[in-house]
Amino acid sequence: MDSVREAPAARTRRPGRAASRHHLGLLPLALGLKAAWQPWKNHRDGGEEEAQAKEGGPSPLEVAAVTFANGGDNIGIYVPVFATAGVGAMSVYAVVFLVLVAVWCFAGRYFATRPVVAKALARWGHVLLPLVLIAIGLLILIEGGAFGL
C-alpha cells in the first residue's frame, strides 16, 4: 500500500524538475535573438560603425548566463560525484579542471589570433554569435522536454 502512495509523489516531482531545467534554454535563446536584432537595428538607424566599435563581443554577464544555462544539467551529475569524493579525489578533480580550463583559454587565444580565423570572426562574428546562441537555447529547450518531444 505504501508503494502505491509513493508512486504519485515521485511522478509529480520529476516533471517539476524537468520543467525548471528546460526553461534555462530561454536565456541563450533570448541573448541570441538580442544579438541578432542589434546589428539589424543599428544598420537601419545608420549607426553601424559606432555600434561595431562599442560592441566588442558579448558581455561577461551574457557569457555567464549561457554557461549557466548550458551546464545546468551537469549539476545533477557532478553533485553526487563531489559529495562522495574524498579529499584526494576532490584535489585531483580540481587540478584537472583548472588545467583543462587553461588549455581551453590558450587554445581560444591561439585560434583567435590566427589571421585567417581573426578575419573570419571579424567578418562573420555578428552572424555566428546569434546563430550559436539560438541553437544552444533551442537544444536546451528540446532536450529538457519543453516542447513535449
mmCIF file with all atom_site columns, N, CA and C in Angstrom, residues 21-27 29 134-149:
data_model
loop_
_atom_site.group_PDB
_atom_site.id
_atom_site.type_symbol
_atom_site.label_atom_id
_atom_site.label_alt_id
_atom_site.label_comp_id
_atom_site.label_asym_id
_atom_site.label_entity_id
_atom_site.label_seq_id
_atom_site.pdbx_PDB_ins_code
_atom_site.Cartn_x
_atom_site.Cartn_y
_atom_site.Cartn_z
_atom_site.occupancy
_atom_site.B_iso_or_equiv
_atom_site.pdbx_formal_charge
_atom_site.auth_seq_id
_atom_site.auth_comp_id
_atom_site.auth_asym_id
_atom_site.auth_atom_id
_atom_site.pdbx_PDB_model_num
ATOM 1  N N  . ARG A 1 21  ? 14.287 22.926 -15.572 1.00 0.00 ? 21  ARG A N  1
ATOM 2  C CA . ARG A 1 21  ? 15.550 22.805 -16.287 1.00 0.00 ? 21  ARG A CA 1
ATOM 3  C C  . ARG A 1 21  ? 15.410 23.246 -17.734 1.00 0.00 ? 21  ARG A C  1
ATOM 4  N N  . HIS A 1 22  ? 14.318 22.888 -18.393 1.00 0.00 ? 22  HIS A N  1
ATOM 5  C CA . HIS A 1 22  ? 14.213 23.239 -19.806 1.00 0.00 ? 22  HIS A CA 1
ATOM 6  C C  . HIS A 1 22  ? 14.006 24.736 -20.001 1.00 0.00 ? 22  HIS A C  1
ATOM 7  N N  . HIS A 1 23  ? 13.535 25.435 -18.993 1.00 0.00 ? 23  HIS A N  1
ATOM 8  C CA . HIS A 1 23  ? 13.387 26.883 -19.117 1.00 0.00 ? 23  HIS A CA 1
ATOM 9  C C  . HIS A 1 23  ? 14.735 27.593 -19.178 1.00 0.00 ? 23  HIS A C  1
ATOM 10 N N  . LEU A 1 24  ? 15.812 26.923 -18.766 1.00 0.00 ? 24  LEU A N  1
ATOM 11 C CA . LEU A 1 24  ? 17.139 27.525 -18.864 1.00 0.00 ? 24  LEU A CA 1
ATOM 12 C C  . LEU A 1 24  ? 17.516 27.808 -20.316 1.00 0.00 ? 24  LEU A C  1
ATOM 13 N N  . GLY A 1 25  ? 16.914 27.118 -21.256 1.00 0.00 ? 25  GLY A N  1
ATOM 14 C CA . GLY A 1 25  ? 17.174 27.365 -22.669 1.00 0.00 ? 25  GLY A CA 1
ATOM 15 C C  . GLY A 1 25  ? 16.686 28.722 -23.139 1.00 0.00 ? 25  GLY A C  1
ATOM 16 N N  . LEU A 1 26  ? 15.808 29.342 -22.368 1.00 0.00 ? 26  LEU A N  1
ATOM 17 C CA . LEU A 1 26  ? 15.315 30.670 -22.749 1.00 0.00 ? 26  LEU A CA 1
ATOM 18 C C  . LEU A 1 26  ? 16.410 31.732 -22.643 1.00 0.00 ? 26  LEU A C  1
ATOM 19 N N  . LEU A 1 27  ? 17.383 31.528 -21.742 1.00 0.00 ? 27  LEU A N  1
ATOM 20 C CA . LEU A 1 27  ? 18.476 32.511 -21.594 1.00 0.00 ? 27  LEU A CA 1
ATOM 21 C C  . LEU A 1 27  ? 19.301 32.654 -22.870 1.00 0.00 ? 27  LEU A C  1
ATOM 22 N N  . LEU A 1 29  ? 18.585 31.626 -25.822 1.00 0.00 ? 29  LEU A N  1
ATOM 23 C CA . LEU A 1 29  ? 17.689 31.973 -26.919 1.00 0.00 ? 29  LEU A CA 1
ATOM 24 C C  . LEU A 1 29  ? 17.417 33.473 -26.937 1.00 0.00 ? 29  LEU A C  1
ATOM 25 N N  . ILE A 1 134 ? 21.206 30.943 -30.371 1.00 0.00 ? 134 ILE A N  1
ATOM 26 C CA . ILE A 1 134 ? 19.851 30.444 -30.639 1.00 0.00 ? 134 ILE A CA 1
ATOM 27 C C  . ILE A 1 134 ? 19.859 28.921 -30.703 1.00 0.00 ? 134 ILE A C  1
ATOM 28 N N  . ALA A 1 135 ? 20.876 28.336 -31.348 1.00 0.00 ? 135 ALA A N  1
ATOM 29 C CA . ALA A 1 135 ? 20.970 26.874 -31.434 1.00 0.00 ? 135 ALA A CA 1
ATOM 30 C C  . ALA A 1 135 ? 21.136 26.254 -30.049 1.00 0.00 ? 135 ALA A C  1
ATOM 31 N N  . ILE A 1 136 ? 21.975 26.846 -29.199 1.00 0.00 ? 136 ILE A N  1
ATOM 32 C CA . ILE A 1 136 ? 22.152 26.334 -27.837 1.00 0.00 ? 136 ILE A CA 1
ATOM 33 C C  . ILE A 1 136 ? 20.838 26.422 -27.069 1.00 0.00 ? 136 ILE A C  1
ATOM 34 N N  . GLY A 1 137 ? 20.149 27.549 -27.179 1.00 0.00 ? 137 GLY A N  1
ATOM 35 C CA . GLY A 1 137 ? 18.874 27.711 -26.488 1.00 0.00 ? 137 GLY A CA 1
ATOM 36 C C  . GLY A 1 137 ? 17.847 26.696 -26.928 1.00 0.00 ? 137 GLY A C  1
ATOM 37 N N  . LEU A 1 138 ? 17.725 26.495 -28.241 1.00 0.00 ? 138 LEU A N  1
ATOM 38 C CA . LEU A 1 138 ? 16.767 25.512 -28.753 1.00 0.00 ? 138 LEU A CA 1
ATOM 39 C C  . LEU A 1 138 ? 17.147 24.098 -28.331 1.00 0.00 ? 138 LEU A C  1
ATOM 40 N N  . LEU A 1 139 ? 18.440 23.799 -28.346 1.00 0.00 ? 139 LEU A N  1
ATOM 41 C CA . LEU A 1 139 ? 18.895 22.470 -27.931 1.00 0.00 ? 139 LEU A CA 1
ATOM 42 C C  . LEU A 1 139 ? 18.537 22.199 -26.471 1.00 0.00 ? 139 LEU A C  1
ATOM 43 N N  . ILE A 1 140 ? 18.748 23.183 -25.619 1.00 0.00 ? 140 ILE A N  1
ATOM 44 C CA . ILE A 1 140 ? 18.411 23.018 -24.201 1.00 0.00 ? 140 ILE A CA 1
ATOM 45 C C  . ILE A 1 140 ? 16.899 22.863 -24.035 1.00 0.00 ? 140 ILE A C  1
ATOM 46 N N  . LEU A 1 141 ? 16.126 23.653 -24.756 1.00 0.00 ? 141 LEU A N  1
ATOM 47 C CA . LEU A 1 141 ? 14.670 23.550 -24.665 1.00 0.00 ? 141 LEU A CA 1
ATOM 48 C C  . LEU A 1 141 ? 14.175 22.184 -25.144 1.00 0.00 ? 141 LEU A C  1
ATOM 49 N N  . ILE A 1 142 ? 14.721 21.706 -26.258 1.00 0.00 ? 142 ILE A N  1
ATOM 50 C CA . ILE A 1 142 ? 14.286 20.415 -26.807 1.00 0.00 ? 142 ILE A CA 1
ATOM 51 C C  . ILE A 1 142 ? 14.715 19.273 -25.894 1.00 0.00 ? 142 ILE A C  1
ATOM 52 N N  . GLU A 1 143 ? 15.986 19.263 -25.471 1.00 0.00 ? 143 GLU A N  1
ATOM 53 C CA . GLU A 1 143 ? 16.468 18.189 -24.604 1.00 0.00 ? 143 GLU A CA 1
ATOM 54 C C  . GLU A 1 143 ? 15.799 18.204 -23.226 1.00 0.00 ? 143 GLU A C  1
ATOM 55 N N  . GLY A 1 144 ? 15.401 19.371 -22.772 1.00 0.00 ? 144 GLY A N  1
ATOM 56 C CA . GLY A 1 144 ? 14.714 19.464 -21.496 1.00 0.00 ? 144 GLY A CA 1
ATOM 57 C C  . GLY A 1 144 ? 13.240 19.101 -21.561 1.00 0.00 ? 144 GLY A C  1
ATOM 58 N N  . GLY A 1 145 ? 12.731 18.879 -22.765 1.00 0.00 ? 145 GLY A N  1
ATOM 59 C CA . GLY A 1 145 ? 11.334 18.476 -22.911 1.00 0.00 ? 145 GLY A CA 1
ATOM 60 C C  . GLY A 1 145 ? 10.370 19.639 -22.938 1.00 0.00 ? 145 GLY A C  1
ATOM 61 N N  . ALA A 1 146 ? 10.822 20.804 -23.312 1.00 0.00 ? 146 ALA A N  1
ATOM 62 C CA . ALA A 1 146 ? 9.948  21.977 -23.307 1.00 0.00 ? 146 ALA A CA 1
ATOM 63 C C  . ALA A 1 146 ? 8.812  21.846 -24.321 1.00 0.00 ? 146 ALA A C  1
ATOM 64 N N  . PHE A 1 147 ? 9.056  21.143 -25.416 1.00 0.00 ? 147 PHE A N  1
ATOM 65 C CA . PHE A 1 147 ? 8.057  21.029 -26.467 1.00 0.00 ? 147 PHE A CA 1
ATOM 66 C C  . PHE A 1 147 ? 7.346  19.689 -26.438 1.00 0.00 ? 147 PHE A C  1
ATOM 67 N N  . GLY A 1 148 ? 7.616  18.879 -25.444 1.00 0.00 ? 148 GLY A N  1
ATOM 68 C CA . GLY A 1 148 ? 6.995  17.569 -25.331 1.00 0.00 ? 148 GLY A CA 1
ATOM 69 C C  . GLY A 1 148 ? 7.514  16.586 -26.359 1.00 0.00 ? 148 GLY A C  1
ATOM 70 N N  . LEU A 1 149 ? 8.736  16.827 -26.864 1.00 0.00 ? 149 LEU A N  1
ATOM 71 C CA . LEU A 1 149 ? 9.317  15.922 -27.873 1.00 0.00 ? 149 LEU A CA 1
ATOM 72 C C  . LEU A 1 149 ? 10.070 14.796 -27.222 1.00 0.00 ? 149 LEU A C  1
#
